[in-house]
Amino acid sequence: MKTQLTIALPTGRLGESAIKQLQAIGLANNVSTKTRKLTFIDDSAIQYIMVKPVDVITYVEKGVADMGIIGSDVIMEQQSDVYEVADLGFGQCKFSIAGFDSSLLNQTQDTVLTVATKYPYVTKAYFRKRAQKIDLIKINGSVELAPLLGLSDIIVDIVETGNTLKANGLTIIEDMMEVSAKAIVNRVSYRFNYERIRDITERLNALLEGDFDA
Ligand code: PRP
C-alpha cells in the first residue's frame, strides 16, 4: 500500500502561490519552480508533483496524487469526482463575459452568439441557463485574440487584474462567478489518510485565519 502522501501542484502563477502557502505552514521546503524538475520530497516526506493546472484534477481523481491545489475554474470545468477540503484564499479572480460590444447580450434570444473560451462546460451551462443560443469555439489560450480577429463575438474567460482585456481593447460585459484556489483530495485517500490530510487542511485554515503557530 502507498504510504507516502503525494500533493499535485499546478505549474504557473497559481503554483507559486501554492508553494508559498505550503511553506508558510512548514511544508514543501525544497519545492521550486525555478528548475525543470517535476517531483520533490520535503522534510515531512511528502512528495510534490508539478503538473499543468488542468491535469491536477486528473492526478487527484485517479489517486496518483492524494491531494492537489487548483483553481475553482478548473474544478467547475472538469466536473470531476474529487473532494474539496479548503478554500485557500489566493488565486482570486472571476469568470467574465468580455468583448467589444456590451449590447450583444441584450439581443433577442434567437440570435446565436459566437463565444470563444477555454471553458466549454462552464460556458454552455451559463448560456443554457440564460436560454441564449451560442456557437461555442473551444480554444486553448490567448482567448482575447478571438474577438479581435473576428473568430468570435465575445469570450468567456477568467479575469484577474483585467490587464489582458485592457491591453487588447476588450471590456467586461458581464461578471459570471468568483474563482479562487482550493485544496482538493482524492475520496479514497481521504478515508485512508484522514489524520494526515486533516492536519494539513487545519494548518492551512489556521494560516488563513491568522492563528497558525509554525
Ligand atoms: C489567463 C486568462 C486571461 C488572463 C487574465 O490566461 O485566460 O488571458 O490570464 O489575467 P489578467 O486579468 O490578470 O490579465 P493565462 O495567463 O493563464 O494564459 P493563456 O491565455 O495562455 O491561457
PDB file of C-alpha atoms and ligand atoms in Angstrom:
ATOM      1  CA  MET A   1       0.000   0.000   0.000  1.00  0.00           C
ATOM      2  CA  LYS A   2       1.173   3.547  -0.824  1.00  0.00           C
ATOM      3  CA  THR A   3       2.094   5.346   2.417  1.00  0.00           C
ATOM      4  CA  GLN A   4       3.829   8.451   1.122  1.00  0.00           C
ATOM      5  CA  LEU A   5       1.457  11.364   0.691  1.00  0.00           C
ATOM      6  CA  THR A   6       1.589  12.977  -2.766  1.00  0.00           C
ATOM      7  CA  ILE A   7       0.390  16.509  -3.491  1.00  0.00           C
ATOM      8  CA  ALA A   8      -0.149  17.734  -7.062  1.00  0.00           C
ATOM      9  CA  LEU A   9       0.695  21.403  -7.629  1.00  0.00           C
ATOM     10  CA  PRO A  10      -0.128  23.443 -10.725  1.00  0.00           C
ATOM     11  CA  THR A  11       2.646  24.982 -12.790  1.00  0.00           C
ATOM     12  CA  GLY A  12       2.405  28.746 -13.379  1.00  0.00           C
ATOM     13  CA  ARG A  13       1.146  31.641 -11.260  1.00  0.00           C
ATOM     14  CA  LEU A  14      -1.075  29.553  -9.015  1.00  0.00           C
ATOM     15  CA  GLY A  15       1.727  27.088  -8.302  1.00  0.00           C
ATOM     16  CA  GLU A  16       3.995  29.855  -6.999  1.00  0.00           C
ATOM     17  CA  SER A  17       1.326  30.977  -4.515  1.00  0.00           C
ATOM     18  CA  ALA A  18       0.532  27.378  -3.542  1.00  0.00           C
ATOM     19  CA  ILE A  19       4.192  26.676  -2.739  1.00  0.00           C
ATOM     20  CA  LYS A  20       4.448  29.889  -0.669  1.00  0.00           C
ATOM     21  CA  GLN A  21       1.364  28.916   1.320  1.00  0.00           C
ATOM     22  CA  LEU A  22       2.586  25.370   1.950  1.00  0.00           C
ATOM     23  CA  GLN A  23       5.973  26.739   3.028  1.00  0.00           C
ATOM     24  CA  ALA A  24       4.223  29.096   5.446  1.00  0.00           C
ATOM     25  CA  ILE A  25       2.841  26.044   7.275  1.00  0.00           C
ATOM     26  CA  GLY A  26       6.228  24.313   7.306  1.00  0.00           C
ATOM     27  CA  LEU A  27       5.803  22.070   4.251  1.00  0.00           C
ATOM     28  CA  ALA A  28       7.149  21.985   0.690  1.00  0.00           C
ATOM     29  CA  ASN A  29      10.663  23.109   1.577  1.00  0.00           C
ATOM     30  CA  ASN A  30      12.942  22.333  -1.434  1.00  0.00           C
ATOM     31  CA  VAL A  31       9.998  22.701  -3.826  1.00  0.00           C
ATOM     32  CA  SER A  32      10.896  25.158  -6.546  1.00  0.00           C
ATOM     33  CA  THR A  33       9.512  26.258  -9.871  1.00  0.00           C
ATOM     34  CA  LYS A  34      12.931  27.518 -10.942  1.00  0.00           C
ATOM     35  CA  THR A  35      14.070  24.132 -12.217  1.00  0.00           C
ATOM     36  CA  ARG A  36      12.866  21.614 -14.800  1.00  0.00           C
ATOM     37  CA  LYS A  37      12.484  19.033 -12.005  1.00  0.00           C
ATOM     38  CA  LEU A  38       8.879  17.785 -11.711  1.00  0.00           C
ATOM     39  CA  THR A  39       8.947  15.894  -8.400  1.00  0.00           C
ATOM     40  CA  PHE A  40      10.176  16.923  -4.972  1.00  0.00           C
ATOM     41  CA  ILE A  41      10.184  15.399  -1.493  1.00  0.00           C
ATOM     42  CA  ASP A  42      10.116  17.703   1.525  1.00  0.00           C
ATOM     43  CA  ASP A  43      11.370  17.207   5.089  1.00  0.00           C
ATOM     44  CA  SER A  44       7.994  15.717   6.094  1.00  0.00           C
ATOM     45  CA  ALA A  45       8.471  13.017   3.415  1.00  0.00           C
ATOM     46  CA  ILE A  46       5.584  14.427   1.378  1.00  0.00           C
ATOM     47  CA  GLN A  47       6.035  14.120  -2.371  1.00  0.00           C
ATOM     48  CA  TYR A  48       5.050  17.032  -4.645  1.00  0.00           C
ATOM     49  CA  ILE A  49       4.450  16.743  -8.353  1.00  0.00           C
ATOM     50  CA  MET A  50       4.301  19.740 -10.710  1.00  0.00           C
ATOM     51  CA  VAL A  51       1.681  19.360 -13.429  1.00  0.00           C
ATOM     52  CA  LYS A  52      -0.340  21.541 -15.813  1.00  0.00           C
ATOM     53  CA  PRO A  53      -3.307  23.095 -13.951  1.00  0.00           C
ATOM     54  CA  VAL A  54      -5.873  21.093 -15.943  1.00  0.00           C
ATOM     55  CA  ASP A  55      -4.041  17.862 -15.044  1.00  0.00           C
ATOM     56  CA  VAL A  56      -4.058  18.419 -11.260  1.00  0.00           C
ATOM     57  CA  ILE A  57      -7.608  17.091 -11.055  1.00  0.00           C
ATOM     58  CA  THR A  58      -6.815  14.042 -13.186  1.00  0.00           C
ATOM     59  CA  TYR A  59      -3.923  13.036 -10.920  1.00  0.00           C
ATOM     60  CA  VAL A  60      -6.061  13.503  -7.803  1.00  0.00           C
ATOM     61  CA  GLU A  61      -9.161  11.818  -9.221  1.00  0.00           C
ATOM     62  CA  LYS A  62      -7.135   8.762 -10.278  1.00  0.00           C
ATOM     63  CA  GLY A  63      -5.480   8.588  -6.839  1.00  0.00           C
ATOM     64  CA  VAL A  64      -1.936   9.044  -8.139  1.00  0.00           C
ATOM     65  CA  ALA A  65      -1.899  12.202  -6.024  1.00  0.00           C
ATOM     66  CA  ASP A  66      -3.735  12.226  -2.679  1.00  0.00           C
ATOM     67  CA  MET A  67      -4.196  15.982  -2.643  1.00  0.00           C
ATOM     68  CA  GLY A  68      -3.963  18.846  -5.084  1.00  0.00           C
ATOM     69  CA  ILE A  69      -4.151  22.616  -5.213  1.00  0.00           C
ATOM     70  CA  ILE A  70      -6.102  24.065  -8.105  1.00  0.00           C
ATOM     71  CA  GLY A  71      -8.320  26.974  -9.135  1.00  0.00           C
ATOM     72  CA  SER A  72     -12.067  26.511  -8.811  1.00  0.00           C
ATOM     73  CA  ASP A  73     -12.326  27.446 -12.517  1.00  0.00           C
ATOM     74  CA  VAL A  74     -10.723  24.103 -13.388  1.00  0.00           C
ATOM     75  CA  ILE A  75     -12.893  22.253 -10.848  1.00  0.00           C
ATOM     76  CA  MET A  76     -16.068  23.767 -12.342  1.00  0.00           C
ATOM     77  CA  GLU A  77     -14.965  22.969 -15.870  1.00  0.00           C
ATOM     78  CA  GLN A  78     -13.890  19.378 -15.247  1.00  0.00           C
ATOM     79  CA  GLN A  79     -16.846  18.279 -13.091  1.00  0.00           C
ATOM     80  CA  SER A  80     -14.684  15.606 -11.501  1.00  0.00           C
ATOM     81  CA  ASP A  81     -15.255  13.380  -8.538  1.00  0.00           C
ATOM     82  CA  VAL A  82     -12.839  14.925  -6.049  1.00  0.00           C
ATOM     83  CA  TYR A  83     -13.456  16.238  -2.544  1.00  0.00           C
ATOM     84  CA  GLU A  84     -12.922  19.973  -1.950  1.00  0.00           C
ATOM     85  CA  VAL A  85     -11.430  20.434   1.534  1.00  0.00           C
ATOM     86  CA  ALA A  86     -10.355  24.083   1.765  1.00  0.00           C
ATOM     87  CA  ASP A  87     -10.633  27.457   0.112  1.00  0.00           C
ATOM     88  CA  LEU A  88      -7.073  28.781   0.164  1.00  0.00           C
ATOM     89  CA  GLY A  89      -7.777  32.487  -0.124  1.00  0.00           C
ATOM     90  CA  PHE A  90      -5.478  33.160  -3.072  1.00  0.00           C
ATOM     91  CA  GLY A  91      -5.785  32.947  -6.850  1.00  0.00           C
ATOM     92  CA  GLN A  92      -8.861  35.125  -6.647  1.00  0.00           C
ATOM     93  CA  CYS A  93     -10.332  36.061  -9.990  1.00  0.00           C
ATOM     94  CA  LYS A  94     -13.673  35.730 -11.756  1.00  0.00           C
ATOM     95  CA  PHE A  95     -15.288  34.204 -14.783  1.00  0.00           C
ATOM     96  CA  SER A  96     -16.447  37.011 -17.067  1.00  0.00           C
ATOM     97  CA  ILE A  97     -18.008  37.536 -20.447  1.00  0.00           C
ATOM     98  CA  ALA A  98     -15.957  40.077 -22.399  1.00  0.00           C
ATOM     99  CA  GLY A  99     -15.986  41.668 -25.808  1.00  0.00           C
ATOM    100  CA  PHE A 100     -16.230  44.977 -27.623  1.00  0.00           C
ATOM    101  CA  ASP A 101     -19.967  45.428 -27.650  1.00  0.00           C
ATOM    102  CA  SER A 102     -21.992  45.050 -24.454  1.00  0.00           C
ATOM    103  CA  SER A 103     -25.301  45.319 -26.344  1.00  0.00           C
ATOM    104  CA  LEU A 104     -24.667  41.889 -27.881  1.00  0.00           C
ATOM    105  CA  LEU A 105     -26.027  40.203 -24.769  1.00  0.00           C
ATOM    106  CA  ASN A 106     -29.314  42.093 -24.949  1.00  0.00           C
ATOM    107  CA  GLN A 107     -30.364  40.902 -28.367  1.00  0.00           C
ATOM    108  CA  THR A 108     -33.283  38.557 -28.928  1.00  0.00           C
ATOM    109  CA  GLN A 109     -32.803  35.032 -27.704  1.00  0.00           C
ATOM    110  CA  ASP A 110     -32.902  33.779 -31.294  1.00  0.00           C
ATOM    111  CA  THR A 111     -29.604  35.494 -32.037  1.00  0.00           C
ATOM    112  CA  VAL A 112     -26.784  32.958 -31.982  1.00  0.00           C
ATOM    113  CA  LEU A 113     -23.709  34.428 -30.323  1.00  0.00           C
ATOM    114  CA  THR A 114     -20.294  33.035 -31.166  1.00  0.00           C
ATOM    115  CA  VAL A 115     -18.366  32.515 -27.926  1.00  0.00           C
ATOM    116  CA  ALA A 116     -14.681  31.587 -27.717  1.00  0.00           C
ATOM    117  CA  THR A 117     -13.398  30.058 -24.487  1.00  0.00           C
ATOM    118  CA  LYS A 118     -11.043  27.659 -22.759  1.00  0.00           C
ATOM    119  CA  TYR A 119     -14.040  26.646 -20.606  1.00  0.00           C
ATOM    120  CA  PRO A 120     -16.708  24.964 -22.798  1.00  0.00           C
ATOM    121  CA  TYR A 121     -18.599  23.240 -19.964  1.00  0.00           C
ATOM    122  CA  VAL A 122     -18.916  26.369 -17.809  1.00  0.00           C
ATOM    123  CA  THR A 123     -19.808  28.483 -20.842  1.00  0.00           C
ATOM    124  CA  LYS A 124     -22.510  26.134 -22.181  1.00  0.00           C
ATOM    125  CA  ALA A 125     -24.070  25.761 -18.728  1.00  0.00           C
ATOM    126  CA  TYR A 126     -24.145  29.524 -18.185  1.00  0.00           C
ATOM    127  CA  PHE A 127     -25.762  30.398 -21.514  1.00  0.00           C
ATOM    128  CA  ARG A 128     -28.174  27.435 -21.270  1.00  0.00           C
ATOM    129  CA  LYS A 129     -29.476  28.948 -18.025  1.00  0.00           C
ATOM    130  CA  ARG A 130     -29.997  32.281 -19.803  1.00  0.00           C
ATOM    131  CA  ALA A 131     -31.697  30.481 -22.716  1.00  0.00           C
ATOM    132  CA  GLN A 132     -29.201  32.176 -25.024  1.00  0.00           C
ATOM    133  CA  LYS A 133     -28.195  30.194 -28.108  1.00  0.00           C
ATOM    134  CA  ILE A 134     -24.453  30.083 -28.696  1.00  0.00           C
ATOM    135  CA  ASP A 135     -21.987  28.713 -31.161  1.00  0.00           C
ATOM    136  CA  LEU A 136     -19.063  27.655 -28.980  1.00  0.00           C
ATOM    137  CA  ILE A 137     -15.462  27.761 -30.161  1.00  0.00           C
ATOM    138  CA  LYS A 138     -13.009  25.971 -27.883  1.00  0.00           C
ATOM    139  CA  ILE A 139      -9.531  27.449 -27.898  1.00  0.00           C
ATOM    140  CA  ASN A 140      -6.641  26.714 -25.588  1.00  0.00           C
ATOM    141  CA  GLY A 141      -5.147  30.114 -24.777  1.00  0.00           C
ATOM    142  CA  SER A 142      -4.829  33.777 -25.718  1.00  0.00           C
ATOM    143  CA  VAL A 143      -8.635  33.808 -25.850  1.00  0.00           C
ATOM    144  CA  GLU A 144      -8.656  37.616 -26.072  1.00  0.00           C
ATOM    145  CA  LEU A 145      -7.487  37.332 -29.679  1.00  0.00           C
ATOM    146  CA  ALA A 146     -10.754  35.713 -30.811  1.00  0.00           C
ATOM    147  CA  PRO A 147     -12.991  38.830 -30.933  1.00  0.00           C
ATOM    148  CA  LEU A 148     -10.056  40.935 -32.122  1.00  0.00           C
ATOM    149  CA  LEU A 149      -9.681  38.792 -35.218  1.00  0.00           C
ATOM    150  CA  GLY A 150     -13.368  38.121 -35.751  1.00  0.00           C
ATOM    151  CA  LEU A 151     -13.274  34.490 -34.654  1.00  0.00           C
ATOM    152  CA  SER A 152     -15.986  35.145 -32.069  1.00  0.00           C
ATOM    153  CA  ASP A 153     -18.438  37.846 -30.937  1.00  0.00           C
ATOM    154  CA  ILE A 154     -17.493  37.515 -27.291  1.00  0.00           C
ATOM    155  CA  ILE A 155     -15.319  35.446 -24.954  1.00  0.00           C
ATOM    156  CA  VAL A 156     -15.758  33.712 -21.627  1.00  0.00           C
ATOM    157  CA  ASP A 157     -12.540  33.727 -19.639  1.00  0.00           C
ATOM    158  CA  ILE A 158     -11.074  34.296 -16.228  1.00  0.00           C
ATOM    159  CA  VAL A 159     -10.142  37.858 -15.366  1.00  0.00           C
ATOM    160  CA  GLU A 160      -7.701  38.604 -12.577  1.00  0.00           C
ATOM    161  CA  THR A 161      -6.137  42.058 -12.915  1.00  0.00           C
ATOM    162  CA  GLY A 162      -8.029  42.896 -16.120  1.00  0.00           C
ATOM    163  CA  ASN A 163      -4.721  43.803 -17.790  1.00  0.00           C
ATOM    164  CA  THR A 164      -5.049  41.299 -20.647  1.00  0.00           C
ATOM    165  CA  LEU A 165      -8.521  42.562 -21.572  1.00  0.00           C
ATOM    166  CA  LYS A 166      -7.394  46.176 -21.374  1.00  0.00           C
ATOM    167  CA  ALA A 167      -4.246  45.591 -23.416  1.00  0.00           C
ATOM    168  CA  ASN A 168      -6.405  44.130 -26.170  1.00  0.00           C
ATOM    169  CA  GLY A 169      -9.137  46.772 -26.099  1.00  0.00           C
ATOM    170  CA  LEU A 170     -11.815  44.484 -24.631  1.00  0.00           C
ATOM    171  CA  THR A 171     -14.119  45.179 -21.703  1.00  0.00           C
ATOM    172  CA  ILE A 172     -16.124  43.068 -19.295  1.00  0.00           C
ATOM    173  CA  ILE A 173     -19.727  42.730 -20.458  1.00  0.00           C
ATOM    174  CA  GLU A 174     -20.909  40.646 -17.521  1.00  0.00           C
ATOM    175  CA  ASP A 175     -19.309  39.012 -14.473  1.00  0.00           C
ATOM    176  CA  MET A 176     -20.327  35.382 -14.086  1.00  0.00           C
ATOM    177  CA  MET A 177     -18.853  33.946 -10.870  1.00  0.00           C
ATOM    178  CA  GLU A 178     -15.961  34.132  -8.441  1.00  0.00           C
ATOM    179  CA  VAL A 179     -12.944  31.835  -8.713  1.00  0.00           C
ATOM    180  CA  SER A 180     -10.255  31.022  -6.118  1.00  0.00           C
ATOM    181  CA  ALA A 181      -7.690  28.367  -5.252  1.00  0.00           C
ATOM    182  CA  LYS A 182      -8.935  25.222  -3.498  1.00  0.00           C
ATOM    183  CA  ALA A 183      -7.340  22.213  -1.862  1.00  0.00           C
ATOM    184  CA  ILE A 184      -8.820  19.011  -3.273  1.00  0.00           C
ATOM    185  CA  VAL A 185      -8.467  15.431  -2.095  1.00  0.00           C
ATOM    186  CA  ASN A 186      -8.978  12.010  -3.618  1.00  0.00           C
ATOM    187  CA  ARG A 187     -12.073  10.496  -1.965  1.00  0.00           C
ATOM    188  CA  VAL A 188     -10.499   7.129  -1.130  1.00  0.00           C
ATOM    189  CA  SER A 189      -7.256   8.654   0.017  1.00  0.00           C
ATOM    190  CA  TYR A 190      -9.181  10.983   2.326  1.00  0.00           C
ATOM    191  CA  ARG A 191     -10.510   7.940   4.190  1.00  0.00           C
ATOM    192  CA  PHE A 192      -7.166   6.129   4.382  1.00  0.00           C
ATOM    193  CA  ASN A 193      -5.015   9.168   5.193  1.00  0.00           C
ATOM    194  CA  TYR A 194      -7.624  11.098   7.152  1.00  0.00           C
ATOM    195  CA  GLU A 195      -5.330  12.214  10.028  1.00  0.00           C
ATOM    196  CA  ARG A 196      -2.519  13.474   7.799  1.00  0.00           C
ATOM    197  CA  ILE A 197      -4.792  15.248   5.325  1.00  0.00           C
ATOM    198  CA  ARG A 198      -6.866  16.756   8.139  1.00  0.00           C
ATOM    199  CA  ASP A 199      -3.677  18.027   9.798  1.00  0.00           C
ATOM    200  CA  ILE A 200      -2.584  19.790   6.585  1.00  0.00           C
ATOM    201  CA  THR A 201      -6.001  21.347   5.918  1.00  0.00           C
ATOM    202  CA  GLU A 202      -6.301  22.507   9.523  1.00  0.00           C
ATOM    203  CA  ARG A 203      -2.896  24.194   9.296  1.00  0.00           C
ATOM    204  CA  LEU A 204      -3.892  25.840   6.007  1.00  0.00           C
ATOM    205  CA  ASN A 205      -7.152  27.068   7.530  1.00  0.00           C
ATOM    206  CA  ALA A 206      -5.358  28.334  10.666  1.00  0.00           C
ATOM    207  CA  LEU A 207      -2.915  30.226   8.449  1.00  0.00           C
ATOM    208  CA  LEU A 208      -5.813  31.904   6.656  1.00  0.00           C
ATOM    209  CA  GLU A 209      -7.458  32.810   9.920  1.00  0.00           C
ATOM    210  CA  GLY A 210      -4.148  34.283  11.113  1.00  0.00           C
ATOM    211  CA  ASP A 211      -3.651  31.960  14.080  1.00  0.00           C
ATOM    212  CA  PHE A 212      -1.160  29.476  12.689  1.00  0.00           C
ATOM    213  CA  ASP A 213       1.768  28.690  15.008  1.00  0.00           C
ATOM    214  CA  ALA A 214       4.761  27.479  12.988  1.00  0.00           C
TER     215      ALA A 214
HETATM  216  C1  PRP B   1      -5.385  33.833 -18.089  1.00  0.00           C
HETATM  217  C2  PRP B   1      -6.737  34.173 -18.687  1.00  0.00           C
HETATM  218  C3  PRP B   1      -6.538  35.558 -19.241  1.00  0.00           C
HETATM  219  C4  PRP B   1      -5.550  36.148 -18.234  1.00  0.00           C
HETATM  220  C5  PRP B   1      -6.306  37.025 -17.267  1.00  0.00           C
HETATM  221  O1  PRP B   1      -4.541  33.424 -19.099  1.00  0.00           O
HETATM  222  O2  PRP B   1      -7.108  33.229 -19.659  1.00  0.00           O
HETATM  223  O3  PRP B   1      -5.982  35.538 -20.531  1.00  0.00           O
HETATM  224  O4  PRP B   1      -4.950  35.072 -17.523  1.00  0.00           O
HETATM  225  O5  PRP B   1      -5.441  37.623 -16.347  1.00  0.00           O
HETATM  226  P1  PRP B   1      -5.428  39.205 -16.127  1.00  0.00           P
HETATM  227  O6  PRP B   1      -6.834  39.654 -15.919  1.00  0.00           O
HETATM  228  O7  PRP B   1      -4.590  39.378 -14.873  1.00  0.00           O
HETATM  229  O8  PRP B   1      -4.782  39.852 -17.301  1.00  0.00           O
HETATM  230  P2  PRP B   1      -3.159  32.742 -18.834  1.00  0.00           P
HETATM  231  O9  PRP B   1      -2.185  33.720 -18.243  1.00  0.00           O
HETATM  232  O10 PRP B   1      -3.369  31.535 -17.996  1.00  0.00           O
HETATM  233  O11 PRP B   1      -2.627  32.368 -20.277  1.00  0.00           O
HETATM  234  P3  PRP B   1      -3.341  31.776 -21.577  1.00  0.00           P
HETATM  235  O12 PRP B   1      -4.112  32.887 -22.212  1.00  0.00           O
HETATM  236  O13 PRP B   1      -2.240  31.315 -22.451  1.00  0.00           O
HETATM  237  O14 PRP B   1      -4.221  30.644 -21.140  1.00  0.00           O
END
